[in-house]
């Protein structure tokens, strides 16, 4: 009965809004949550677009791509927001995405000239630790130390895959040796970021794979300066999060408008303290106070999407072999 | 015709079983048909299969082996707080995995209470990560369920039997051989099969506590096939493998578990004369204390972690709690509509395949069912609009194996004892169900409904693919809070979830047993 009432309610709201165009954006779960950028982005965009912005959470980045592949060209989605450069090659190969016309003065640590996907934020992967503990200066240091780390499984987690690429980008053919040396430091491997970070906060490990921006959350939202990110001298792998327009969208103009909005100040200034990443275009007002305390890697590592796609299976095999000994 | 000699027809139950099998196998087929040619099973998949089997056998064996003395102690002893303890036994099982893991680690982790205690004594901390950690966690999840199932068996031995045995001067050993072993022989295989099936599809627990990729289970391989490779064929293949293993285990259990029941008594309170020696009391007490400690310490860790956060919960979390209650209520109704006819049909002697169909729900990968349903529904309807009914239906199918384990023995006893009497009175169909079957199964129905409601409340299941932006359940909110660094609020929401699940379980379970002796 309750459900019928609910269904009737849903139907009537749909009918009432029938004259307002609807833009459907598929994204990852944490983006749409009350504590993520979703609510503020929706409010800001609806103010200027005369449309109804529908943000749909579909797991994480990889689940998002799987969802789009399942739905194919018949998808309701107009825009997909939340893939990263490890996924874009596979996303393009589906042929479901159309080129964008976004141009902006990106403040990314790398050149951006992807025609299909536009970036909205980025971050450096890094090991987060308690500020009062000494941190290793690179992977070799870490492997030689008795520091315990928690990492995410690359098969089920985006940061986990990022770490795999990080070691591969930094060490190439020596990656298996690094993993073998690291294996006694790894307390455990988790399904996703949340589990790993939870374990770290519980005191199960000295360090956890996260982002250099993670300490900003603790500093700004909790006024807690006890967390720090370790600076590695091999350089840090960059994760760039991107959005793209679906070729089969029934709202192509609105989708273009959304992508333009995405790199504008209104959107970009929401990102740092909701998604806890660096904005792709630094807003005019600059970064929020607290971000200046974050470590700045001397070197940025990023495999091109084709390299990432071709090295992925090899790197995973190396990882599995080294850690299954 | 067999139908003529029965007070009710098994047709409804057979229909329900076919529906369940169609849902599980149909979704699997839908996924397989969408597959593009991919690679078949590789050596890593076989390694995953091996690890999955080893840990599932160990976990099931240990959970049930420990459950027997605990259930025996609970059956023989009456003490203050016993009912509460039995109700709490449902708790670990219904927690979202991530919450339970964090609770377990607070107690048994590297920096946990246990290790800190050992450190005070100058001992090394315990190392929880590894196969033993996986088994420990699975025992934590499943010991309570196994205990409840075995306890149920003890309670189905009519009090008159114990009375008679005592009158005839049977000592403890004779009582074991005459009454307890035959009962265990009927109950244990089913309990083993259920726990085995649960552990077979374990994923996050096995990975996290297994300490690394060595602890890869089939379910993780399915996950990888979906997300990492988008190889639907391999996902379907692996899921089929999981179904075959569980189906085989269920078949073996159904075969082995055959045997006559004890008939029925006058439902009078149980009194035991064999457990009154000091040694028996001591042993029983020890088992109860150990089991309670093992289960309640991690639970109290969850409560302690959640208390500071529960006051800070926002409207979205309360909204999600409301949604979860709605899903739980709906899936409990669906479950009973499926399980009662199925249990009755099994009791009427149409066992075998119905029981196997019932247990498949455990082995089906939620990811495959969800994707399969999505593939089937997507062309004809909006998946978002169906989020609630789909979640409720799938949760009900997942809870079905437990419900059948609970309902079947009792239904068998009732039909066996009253079937002929009812026929001789020409009491058939609805009249038999309404006046004889349901009233006598009330405690079991309450228990099954309570478990289903609690399970459904805590399940993330298939909601991900159907998640409507405006329709988040509480477990989903827990994950979202964690994903947004809000660990304290997440712990608070988890505590709320625990409280809601326990409340649902308690109300339904108690509702079923209000006049009966627990």
mmCIF file of N, CA and C in Angstrom, chain A residues 2-3 6 26 29-30 32-35 54-57 60 62-63 66-67 69-71 74-76 148 153-158 161 187-191 193-195 197-199 201-205 210 214 217-218 222 276 312-313 316 319-320 323-325, chain B residues 34 98 101-102 105-106 109-112 128-129 203-204 207-214 216 220 223-224 226-230 232 314 316-317 326 371 374-375 378-379 382 384-386 388-389 464-465 467 469 476-477 479-487:
data_model
loop_
_atom_site.group_PDB
_atom_site.id
_atom_site.type_symbol
_atom_site.label_atom_id
_atom_site.label_comp_id
_atom_site.label_asym_id
_atom_site.label_seq_id
_atom_site.Cartn_x
_atom_site.Cartn_y
_atom_site.Cartn_z
ATOM 1 N N UNK A 2 1.815 1.241 0.940
ATOM 2 C CA UNK A 2 2.745 2.354 1.040
ATOM 3 C C UNK A 2 3.441 2.572 -0.300
ATOM 4 N N UNK A 3 3.778 1.431 -0.922
ATOM 5 C CA UNK A 3 4.518 1.532 -2.163
ATOM 6 C C UNK A 3 3.668 2.160 -3.257
ATOM 7 N N UNK A 6 3.680 5.714 -2.767
ATOM 8 C CA UNK A 6 4.980 6.230 -3.194
ATOM 9 C C UNK A 6 5.041 6.306 -4.720
ATOM 10 N N UNK A 26 25.044 9.975 -14.807
ATOM 11 C CA UNK A 26 25.465 8.819 -14.005
ATOM 12 C C UNK A 26 26.812 9.151 -13.378
ATOM 13 N N UNK A 29 28.846 6.665 -6.398
ATOM 14 C CA UNK A 29 28.001 6.824 -5.226
ATOM 15 C C UNK A 29 28.383 7.989 -4.327
ATOM 16 N N UNK A 30 29.685 8.123 -4.061
ATOM 17 C CA UNK A 30 30.062 9.126 -3.070
ATOM 18 C C UNK A 30 29.855 10.537 -3.623
ATOM 19 N N UNK A 32 27.101 11.526 -5.240
ATOM 20 C CA UNK A 32 25.706 11.933 -5.031
ATOM 21 C C UNK A 32 25.314 11.972 -3.555
ATOM 22 N N UNK A 33 26.156 11.436 -2.683
ATOM 23 C CA UNK A 33 25.749 11.393 -1.284
ATOM 24 C C UNK A 33 25.613 12.805 -0.739
ATOM 25 N N UNK A 34 24.878 12.927 0.358
ATOM 26 C CA UNK A 34 24.643 14.238 0.974
ATOM 27 C C UNK A 34 25.935 14.957 1.336
ATOM 28 N N UNK A 35 27.003 14.184 1.497
ATOM 29 C CA UNK A 35 28.256 14.769 1.951
ATOM 30 C C UNK A 35 29.200 14.969 0.784
ATOM 31 N N UNK A 54 19.367 15.242 -12.871
ATOM 32 C CA UNK A 54 19.171 14.009 -12.110
ATOM 33 C C UNK A 54 20.515 13.302 -11.995
ATOM 34 N N UNK A 55 21.054 13.289 -10.788
ATOM 35 C CA UNK A 55 22.333 12.613 -10.549
ATOM 36 C C UNK A 55 22.048 11.206 -10.055
ATOM 37 N N UNK A 56 22.583 10.207 -10.749
ATOM 38 C CA UNK A 56 22.331 8.819 -10.379
ATOM 39 C C UNK A 56 23.644 8.172 -9.949
ATOM 40 N N UNK A 57 23.685 7.675 -8.741
ATOM 41 C CA UNK A 57 24.888 7.004 -8.243
ATOM 42 C C UNK A 57 24.878 5.545 -8.679
ATOM 43 N N UNK A 60 31.040 2.592 -8.031
ATOM 44 C CA UNK A 60 32.220 3.437 -8.204
ATOM 45 C C UNK A 60 32.560 3.525 -9.690
ATOM 46 N N UNK A 62 34.498 1.962 -11.850
ATOM 47 C CA UNK A 62 34.471 0.764 -12.699
ATOM 48 C C UNK A 62 33.053 0.235 -12.833
ATOM 49 N N UNK A 63 32.276 0.295 -11.752
ATOM 50 C CA UNK A 63 30.893 -0.171 -11.800
ATOM 51 C C UNK A 63 30.082 0.715 -12.744
ATOM 52 N N UNK A 66 30.699 -0.379 -16.230
ATOM 53 C CA UNK A 66 29.999 -1.642 -16.472
ATOM 54 C C UNK A 66 28.508 -1.375 -16.692
ATOM 55 N N UNK A 67 27.970 -0.438 -15.917
ATOM 56 C CA UNK A 67 26.553 -0.093 -16.031
ATOM 57 C C UNK A 67 26.235 0.464 -17.418
ATOM 58 N N UNK A 69 27.925 -0.028 -20.116
ATOM 59 C CA UNK A 69 28.069 -1.090 -21.117
ATOM 60 C C UNK A 69 26.834 -1.976 -21.140
ATOM 61 N N UNK A 70 26.272 -2.227 -19.958
ATOM 62 C CA UNK A 70 25.057 -3.047 -19.888
ATOM 63 C C UNK A 70 23.905 -2.361 -20.599
ATOM 64 N N UNK A 71 23.781 -1.054 -20.374
ATOM 65 C CA UNK A 71 22.633 -0.338 -20.922
ATOM 66 C C UNK A 71 22.813 -0.032 -22.407
ATOM 67 N N UNK A 74 20.879 2.496 -25.426
ATOM 68 C CA UNK A 74 19.547 2.845 -24.975
ATOM 69 C C UNK A 74 19.552 3.502 -23.603
ATOM 70 N N UNK A 75 20.729 3.721 -23.091
ATOM 71 C CA UNK A 75 20.836 4.277 -21.744
ATOM 72 C C UNK A 75 20.097 5.610 -21.605
ATOM 73 N N UNK A 76 19.533 5.816 -20.409
ATOM 74 C CA UNK A 76 18.903 7.107 -20.104
ATOM 75 C C UNK A 76 19.948 8.178 -19.831
ATOM 76 N N UNK A 148 53.578 -1.181 8.473
ATOM 77 C CA UNK A 148 52.491 -2.009 7.958
ATOM 78 C C UNK A 148 51.524 -1.139 7.154
ATOM 79 N N UNK A 153 42.309 -3.825 -3.329
ATOM 80 C CA UNK A 153 42.488 -4.804 -4.400
ATOM 81 C C UNK A 153 42.237 -4.135 -5.756
ATOM 82 N N UNK A 154 43.221 -4.224 -6.672
ATOM 83 C CA UNK A 154 43.022 -3.575 -7.980
ATOM 84 C C UNK A 154 41.850 -4.167 -8.760
ATOM 85 N N UNK A 155 41.451 -5.386 -8.417
ATOM 86 C CA UNK A 155 40.359 -6.011 -9.155
ATOM 87 C C UNK A 155 38.995 -5.449 -8.761
ATOM 88 N N UNK A 156 38.933 -4.828 -7.593
ATOM 89 C CA UNK A 156 37.626 -4.348 -7.148
ATOM 90 C C UNK A 156 37.637 -2.877 -6.754
ATOM 91 N N UNK A 157 38.785 -2.203 -6.902
ATOM 92 C CA UNK A 157 38.854 -0.844 -6.388
ATOM 93 C C UNK A 157 39.666 0.064 -7.306
ATOM 94 N N UNK A 158 39.185 1.284 -7.483
ATOM 95 C CA UNK A 158 39.877 2.238 -8.347
ATOM 96 C C UNK A 158 41.229 2.663 -7.762
ATOM 97 N N UNK A 161 43.754 -0.111 -8.267
ATOM 98 C CA UNK A 161 44.289 -0.148 -9.621
ATOM 99 C C UNK A 161 45.294 0.988 -9.815
ATOM 100 N N UNK A 187 49.501 -5.555 5.389
ATOM 101 C CA UNK A 187 48.695 -6.253 6.394
ATOM 102 C C UNK A 187 47.586 -7.008 5.695
ATOM 103 N N UNK A 188 46.859 -6.286 4.864
ATOM 104 C CA UNK A 188 45.808 -6.940 4.114
ATOM 105 C C UNK A 188 45.402 -6.074 2.928
ATOM 106 N N UNK A 189 44.573 -6.665 2.080
ATOM 107 C CA UNK A 189 44.097 -6.017 0.871
ATOM 108 C C UNK A 189 42.579 -5.962 0.999
ATOM 109 N N UNK A 190 41.985 -4.807 0.753
ATOM 110 C CA UNK A 190 40.538 -4.723 0.962
ATOM 111 C C UNK A 190 39.802 -4.553 -0.356
ATOM 112 N N UNK A 191 38.496 -4.722 -0.264
ATOM 113 C CA UNK A 191 37.641 -4.619 -1.439
ATOM 114 C C UNK A 191 37.628 -3.192 -1.978
ATOM 115 N N UNK A 193 38.108 1.414 -1.006
ATOM 116 C CA UNK A 193 38.788 2.454 -0.255
ATOM 117 C C UNK A 193 38.239 2.561 1.177
ATOM 118 N N UNK A 194 36.921 2.506 1.317
ATOM 119 C CA UNK A 194 36.304 2.710 2.632
ATOM 120 C C UNK A 194 36.795 1.700 3.662
ATOM 121 N N UNK A 195 36.857 0.438 3.253
ATOM 122 C CA UNK A 195 37.315 -0.595 4.178
ATOM 123 C C UNK A 195 38.752 -0.318 4.599
ATOM 124 N N UNK A 197 40.501 2.511 4.534
ATOM 125 C CA UNK A 197 40.654 3.705 5.360
ATOM 126 C C UNK A 197 40.108 3.451 6.763
ATOM 127 N N UNK A 198 39.018 2.721 6.843
ATOM 128 C CA UNK A 198 38.453 2.348 8.146
ATOM 129 C C UNK A 198 39.435 1.532 8.963
ATOM 130 N N UNK A 199 40.082 0.578 8.329
ATOM 131 C CA UNK A 199 41.071 -0.257 9.009
ATOM 132 C C UNK A 199 42.234 0.580 9.527
ATOM 133 N N UNK A 201 42.177 3.797 10.299
ATOM 134 C CA UNK A 201 41.740 4.613 11.441
ATOM 135 C C UNK A 201 41.560 3.764 12.696
ATOM 136 N N UNK A 202 41.272 2.472 12.519
ATOM 137 C CA UNK A 202 41.155 1.552 13.651
ATOM 138 C C UNK A 202 42.524 1.217 14.249
ATOM 139 N N UNK A 203 43.582 1.584 13.551
ATOM 140 C CA UNK A 203 44.920 1.276 14.046
ATOM 141 C C UNK A 203 45.463 -0.051 13.559
ATOM 142 N N UNK A 204 44.820 -0.628 12.522
ATOM 143 C CA UNK A 204 45.289 -1.917 12.013
ATOM 144 C C UNK A 204 46.567 -1.792 11.204
ATOM 145 N N UNK A 205 46.857 -0.595 10.722
ATOM 146 C CA UNK A 205 48.058 -0.428 9.901
ATOM 147 C C UNK A 205 48.652 0.946 10.159
ATOM 148 N N UNK A 210 45.806 6.203 -0.067
ATOM 149 C CA UNK A 210 44.715 7.147 -0.238
ATOM 150 C C UNK A 210 45.227 8.267 -1.138
ATOM 151 N N UNK A 214 43.851 13.663 1.392
ATOM 152 C CA UNK A 214 43.096 13.119 2.524
ATOM 153 C C UNK A 214 43.318 13.890 3.826
ATOM 154 N N UNK A 217 40.918 16.693 4.568
ATOM 155 C CA UNK A 217 39.614 16.426 5.169
ATOM 156 C C UNK A 217 39.698 16.518 6.682
ATOM 157 N N UNK A 218 40.677 15.812 7.236
ATOM 158 C CA UNK A 218 40.783 15.788 8.697
ATOM 159 C C UNK A 218 41.053 17.187 9.240
ATOM 160 N N UNK A 222 37.486 18.257 10.425
ATOM 161 C CA UNK A 222 37.540 17.791 11.820
ATOM 162 C C UNK A 222 38.514 18.591 12.668
ATOM 163 N N UNK A 276 37.088 16.224 -1.821
ATOM 164 C CA UNK A 276 38.433 16.196 -1.245
ATOM 165 C C UNK A 276 39.474 15.827 -2.290
ATOM 166 N N UNK A 312 47.662 -3.071 -17.978
ATOM 167 C CA UNK A 312 46.797 -3.425 -16.870
ATOM 168 C C UNK A 312 46.850 -4.915 -16.525
ATOM 169 N N UNK A 313 46.641 -5.753 -17.528
ATOM 170 C CA UNK A 313 46.589 -7.193 -17.262
ATOM 171 C C UNK A 313 47.941 -7.736 -16.817
ATOM 172 N N UNK A 316 48.571 -6.637 -13.279
ATOM 173 C CA UNK A 316 47.744 -7.391 -12.331
ATOM 174 C C UNK A 316 48.332 -8.778 -12.099
ATOM 175 N N UNK A 319 51.286 -8.526 -9.868
ATOM 176 C CA UNK A 319 50.841 -8.244 -8.496
ATOM 177 C C UNK A 319 50.346 -9.510 -7.818
ATOM 178 N N UNK A 320 49.486 -10.252 -8.563
ATOM 179 C CA UNK A 320 48.924 -11.485 -8.008
ATOM 180 C C UNK A 320 50.031 -12.484 -7.698
ATOM 181 N N UNK A 323 52.196 -11.366 -4.621
ATOM 182 C CA UNK A 323 51.526 -11.397 -3.317
ATOM 183 C C UNK A 323 50.933 -12.749 -2.985
ATOM 184 N N UNK A 324 50.959 -13.666 -3.944
ATOM 185 C CA UNK A 324 50.389 -14.986 -3.645
ATOM 186 C C UNK A 324 51.468 -15.971 -3.219
ATOM 187 N N UNK A 325 52.717 -15.502 -3.191
ATOM 188 C CA UNK A 325 53.817 -16.409 -2.793
ATOM 189 C C UNK A 325 53.622 -16.883 -1.366
ATOM 190 N N UNK B 34 23.994 -12.492 -22.714
ATOM 191 C CA UNK B 34 24.509 -11.181 -23.097
ATOM 192 C C UNK B 34 26.012 -11.210 -23.344
ATOM 193 N N UNK B 98 31.008 -4.853 6.271
ATOM 194 C CA UNK B 98 32.064 -3.909 6.625
ATOM 195 C C UNK B 98 31.999 -3.551 8.108
ATOM 196 N N UNK B 101 33.222 -6.537 10.178
ATOM 197 C CA UNK B 101 34.683 -6.671 10.103
ATOM 198 C C UNK B 101 35.351 -5.676 11.048
ATOM 199 N N UNK B 102 34.872 -4.431 11.018
ATOM 200 C CA UNK B 102 35.496 -3.425 11.890
ATOM 201 C C UNK B 102 35.280 -3.799 13.351
ATOM 202 N N UNK B 105 37.668 -6.581 14.196
ATOM 203 C CA UNK B 105 39.054 -6.127 14.277
ATOM 204 C C UNK B 105 39.304 -5.309 15.549
ATOM 205 N N UNK B 106 38.276 -4.603 16.037
ATOM 206 C CA UNK B 106 38.440 -3.882 17.290
ATOM 207 C C UNK B 106 38.799 -4.862 18.401
ATOM 208 N N UNK B 109 41.937 -7.543 16.150
ATOM 209 C CA UNK B 109 42.911 -6.995 15.206
ATOM 210 C C UNK B 109 44.282 -6.784 15.819
ATOM 211 N N UNK B 110 45.196 -6.237 15.014
ATOM 212 C CA UNK B 110 46.578 -5.995 15.475
ATOM 213 C C UNK B 110 46.600 -5.057 16.668
ATOM 214 N N UNK B 111 45.703 -4.027 16.612
ATOM 215 C CA UNK B 111 45.667 -3.070 17.714
ATOM 216 C C UNK B 111 44.415 -3.313 18.560
ATOM 217 N N UNK B 112 43.853 -4.519 18.461
ATOM 218 C CA UNK B 112 42.589 -4.801 19.124
ATOM 219 C C UNK B 112 42.712 -5.079 20.612
ATOM 220 N N UNK B 128 45.742 -11.973 12.957
ATOM 221 C CA UNK B 128 44.414 -12.425 12.533
ATOM 222 C C UNK B 128 44.336 -12.675 11.027
ATOM 223 N N UNK B 129 45.227 -12.050 10.256
ATOM 224 C CA UNK B 129 45.092 -12.122 8.807
ATOM 225 C C UNK B 129 45.633 -13.430 8.249
ATOM 226 N N UNK B 203 33.047 -12.828 0.195
ATOM 227 C CA UNK B 203 33.939 -12.088 -0.684
ATOM 228 C C UNK B 203 34.738 -11.067 0.119
ATOM 229 N N UNK B 204 34.061 -10.033 0.618
ATOM 230 C CA UNK B 204 34.784 -8.979 1.317
ATOM 231 C C UNK B 204 35.436 -9.506 2.596
ATOM 232 N N UNK B 207 38.515 -11.636 1.620
ATOM 233 C CA UNK B 207 39.616 -10.828 1.105
ATOM 234 C C UNK B 207 40.292 -10.048 2.237
ATOM 235 N N UNK B 208 39.478 -9.340 3.028
ATOM 236 C CA UNK B 208 40.029 -8.466 4.058
ATOM 237 C C UNK B 208 40.770 -9.258 5.134
ATOM 238 N N UNK B 209 40.152 -10.313 5.628
ATOM 239 C CA UNK B 209 40.796 -11.043 6.714
ATOM 240 C C UNK B 209 41.756 -12.103 6.198
ATOM 241 N N UNK B 210 41.653 -12.431 4.920
ATOM 242 C CA UNK B 210 42.565 -13.406 4.344
ATOM 243 C C UNK B 210 43.948 -12.822 4.142
ATOM 244 N N UNK B 211 44.056 -11.501 4.182
ATOM 245 C CA UNK B 211 45.358 -10.869 4.148
ATOM 246 C C UNK B 211 45.913 -10.648 2.748
ATOM 247 N N UNK B 212 45.135 -10.861 1.715
ATOM 248 C CA UNK B 212 45.668 -10.576 0.390
ATOM 249 C C UNK B 212 45.064 -11.437 -0.691
ATOM 250 N N UNK B 213 45.627 -11.325 -1.904
ATOM 251 C CA UNK B 213 45.021 -12.000 -3.053
ATOM 252 C C UNK B 213 45.036 -13.522 -2.964
ATOM 253 N N UNK B 214 45.835 -14.086 -2.039
ATOM 254 C CA UNK B 214 45.751 -15.528 -1.847
ATOM 255 C C UNK B 214 44.332 -15.944 -1.475
ATOM 256 N N UNK B 216 41.523 -15.180 -2.541
ATOM 257 C CA UNK B 216 40.534 -14.865 -3.569
ATOM 258 C C UNK B 216 39.469 -15.950 -3.604
ATOM 259 N N UNK B 220 34.779 -13.080 -5.607
ATOM 260 C CA UNK B 220 35.675 -11.999 -6.018
ATOM 261 C C UNK B 220 36.028 -12.131 -7.492
ATOM 262 N N UNK B 223 33.247 -10.752 -9.403
ATOM 263 C CA UNK B 223 33.319 -9.302 -9.302
ATOM 264 C C UNK B 223 34.335 -8.755 -10.302
ATOM 265 N N UNK B 224 35.488 -9.440 -10.328
ATOM 266 C CA UNK B 224 36.543 -9.023 -11.249
ATOM 267 C C UNK B 224 36.081 -9.162 -12.700
ATOM 268 N N UNK B 226 33.185 -8.875 -13.879
ATOM 269 C CA UNK B 226 32.274 -7.799 -14.199
ATOM 270 C C UNK B 226 32.968 -6.469 -14.398
ATOM 271 N N UNK B 227 33.715 -6.085 -13.359
ATOM 272 C CA UNK B 227 34.200 -4.718 -13.320
ATOM 273 C C UNK B 227 35.515 -4.549 -14.046
ATOM 274 N N UNK B 228 36.390 -5.521 -13.860
ATOM 275 C CA UNK B 228 37.740 -5.352 -14.367
ATOM 276 C C UNK B 228 37.800 -5.751 -15.835
ATOM 277 N N UNK B 229 37.135 -6.864 -16.165
ATOM 278 C CA UNK B 229 37.221 -7.377 -17.526
ATOM 279 C C UNK B 229 35.940 -7.183 -18.330
ATOM 280 N N UNK B 230 34.840 -6.865 -17.658
ATOM 281 C CA UNK B 230 33.509 -6.858 -18.264
ATOM 282 C C UNK B 230 33.323 -8.085 -19.144
ATOM 283 N N UNK B 232 31.093 -10.930 -19.203
ATOM 284 C CA UNK B 232 29.863 -11.474 -18.631
ATOM 285 C C UNK B 232 29.828 -12.998 -18.719
ATOM 286 N N UNK B 314 22.094 12.678 10.034
ATOM 287 C CA UNK B 314 21.292 13.672 9.332
ATOM 288 C C UNK B 314 19.981 13.059 8.845
ATOM 289 N N UNK B 316 19.000 12.496 5.906
ATOM 290 C CA UNK B 316 19.145 11.506 4.842
ATOM 291 C C UNK B 316 19.290 10.106 5.426
ATOM 292 N N UNK B 317 19.995 10.015 6.542
ATOM 293 C CA UNK B 317 20.200 8.699 7.152
ATOM 294 C C UNK B 317 18.883 8.172 7.722
ATOM 295 N N UNK B 326 10.912 -0.351 5.138
ATOM 296 C CA UNK B 326 9.926 -0.681 4.119
ATOM 297 C C UNK B 326 10.366 -1.919 3.329
ATOM 298 N N UNK B 371 22.430 -8.223 -11.989
ATOM 299 C CA UNK B 371 22.692 -7.898 -13.389
ATOM 300 C C UNK B 371 21.699 -8.602 -14.295
ATOM 301 N N UNK B 374 18.484 -6.943 -14.171
ATOM 302 C CA UNK B 374 18.621 -5.674 -14.866
ATOM 303 C C UNK B 374 18.483 -5.877 -16.379
ATOM 304 N N UNK B 375 19.181 -6.916 -16.879
ATOM 305 C CA UNK B 375 19.129 -7.190 -18.325
ATOM 306 C C UNK B 375 17.708 -7.536 -18.749
ATOM 307 N N UNK B 378 15.359 -4.164 -17.948
ATOM 308 C CA UNK B 378 15.689 -2.892 -18.586
ATOM 309 C C UNK B 378 14.920 -2.602 -19.872
ATOM 310 N N UNK B 379 14.756 -3.609 -20.751
ATOM 311 C CA UNK B 379 14.030 -3.306 -21.998
ATOM 312 C C UNK B 379 12.543 -3.015 -21.788
ATOM 313 N N UNK B 382 11.426 0.761 -16.218
ATOM 314 C CA UNK B 382 12.467 1.587 -15.644
ATOM 315 C C UNK B 382 12.998 0.927 -14.368
ATOM 316 N N UNK B 384 14.759 1.978 -12.009
ATOM 317 C CA UNK B 384 14.660 2.795 -10.788
ATOM 318 C C UNK B 384 13.300 2.618 -10.133
ATOM 319 N N UNK B 385 12.244 2.600 -10.975
ATOM 320 C CA UNK B 385 10.898 2.513 -10.432
ATOM 321 C C UNK B 385 10.681 1.178 -9.736
ATOM 322 N N UNK B 386 11.486 0.182 -10.113
ATOM 323 C CA UNK B 386 11.299 -1.145 -9.539
ATOM 324 C C UNK B 386 12.277 -1.439 -8.404
ATOM 325 N N UNK B 388 12.384 -0.890 -5.239
ATOM 326 C CA UNK B 388 11.848 -1.454 -4.001
ATOM 327 C C UNK B 388 11.382 -2.895 -4.170
ATOM 328 N N UNK B 389 10.489 -3.188 -5.135
ATOM 329 C CA UNK B 389 10.047 -4.584 -5.245
ATOM 330 C C UNK B 389 11.172 -5.549 -5.600
ATOM 331 N N UNK B 464 22.472 -1.821 -5.658
ATOM 332 C CA UNK B 464 23.381 -0.943 -6.403
ATOM 333 C C UNK B 464 22.922 -0.695 -7.835
ATOM 334 N N UNK B 465 22.534 -1.754 -8.542
ATOM 335 C CA UNK B 465 22.163 -1.578 -9.941
ATOM 336 C C UNK B 465 20.819 -0.882 -10.110
ATOM 337 N N UNK B 467 19.602 1.246 -7.795
ATOM 338 C CA UNK B 467 19.505 2.349 -6.846
ATOM 339 C C UNK B 467 18.896 3.587 -7.490
ATOM 340 N N UNK B 469 18.063 7.442 -7.267
ATOM 341 C CA UNK B 469 18.759 8.502 -6.533
ATOM 342 C C UNK B 469 18.026 8.877 -5.246
ATOM 343 N N UNK B 476 23.437 1.164 2.383
ATOM 344 C CA UNK B 476 24.043 1.978 1.330
ATOM 345 C C UNK B 476 24.542 3.299 1.915
ATOM 346 N N UNK B 477 23.750 3.891 2.817
ATOM 347 C CA UNK B 477 24.171 5.153 3.453
ATOM 348 C C UNK B 477 25.424 4.945 4.309
ATOM 349 N N UNK B 479 27.840 2.897 3.706
ATOM 350 C CA UNK B 479 28.967 2.904 2.773
ATOM 351 C C UNK B 479 29.241 4.314 2.239
ATOM 352 N N UNK B 480 28.166 5.039 1.949
ATOM 353 C CA UNK B 480 28.363 6.396 1.427
ATOM 354 C C UNK B 480 29.038 7.286 2.447
ATOM 355 N N UNK B 481 28.636 7.147 3.709
ATOM 356 C CA UNK B 481 29.262 7.951 4.765
ATOM 357 C C UNK B 481 30.739 7.615 4.864
ATOM 358 N N UNK B 482 31.058 6.332 4.801
ATOM 359 C CA UNK B 482 32.461 5.938 4.886
ATOM 360 C C UNK B 482 33.229 6.479 3.687
ATOM 361 N N UNK B 483 32.590 6.395 2.504
ATOM 362 C CA UNK B 483 33.235 6.882 1.291
ATOM 363 C C UNK B 483 33.495 8.373 1.334
ATOM 364 N N UNK B 484 32.763 9.093 2.213
ATOM 365 C CA UNK B 484 32.946 10.533 2.336
ATOM 366 C C UNK B 484 33.756 10.863 3.593
ATOM 367 N N UNK B 485 34.563 9.919 4.053
ATOM 368 C CA UNK B 485 35.433 10.082 5.225
ATOM 369 C C UNK B 485 34.659 10.160 6.550
ATOM 370 N N UNK B 486 33.303 10.159 6.489
ATOM 371 C CA UNK B 486 32.535 10.334 7.734
ATOM 372 C C UNK B 486 32.478 9.029 8.527
ATOM 373 N N UNK B 487 33.613 8.608 9.061
ATOM 374 C CA UNK B 487 33.663 7.310 9.711
ATOM 375 C C UNK B 487 32.822 7.292 10.986
#
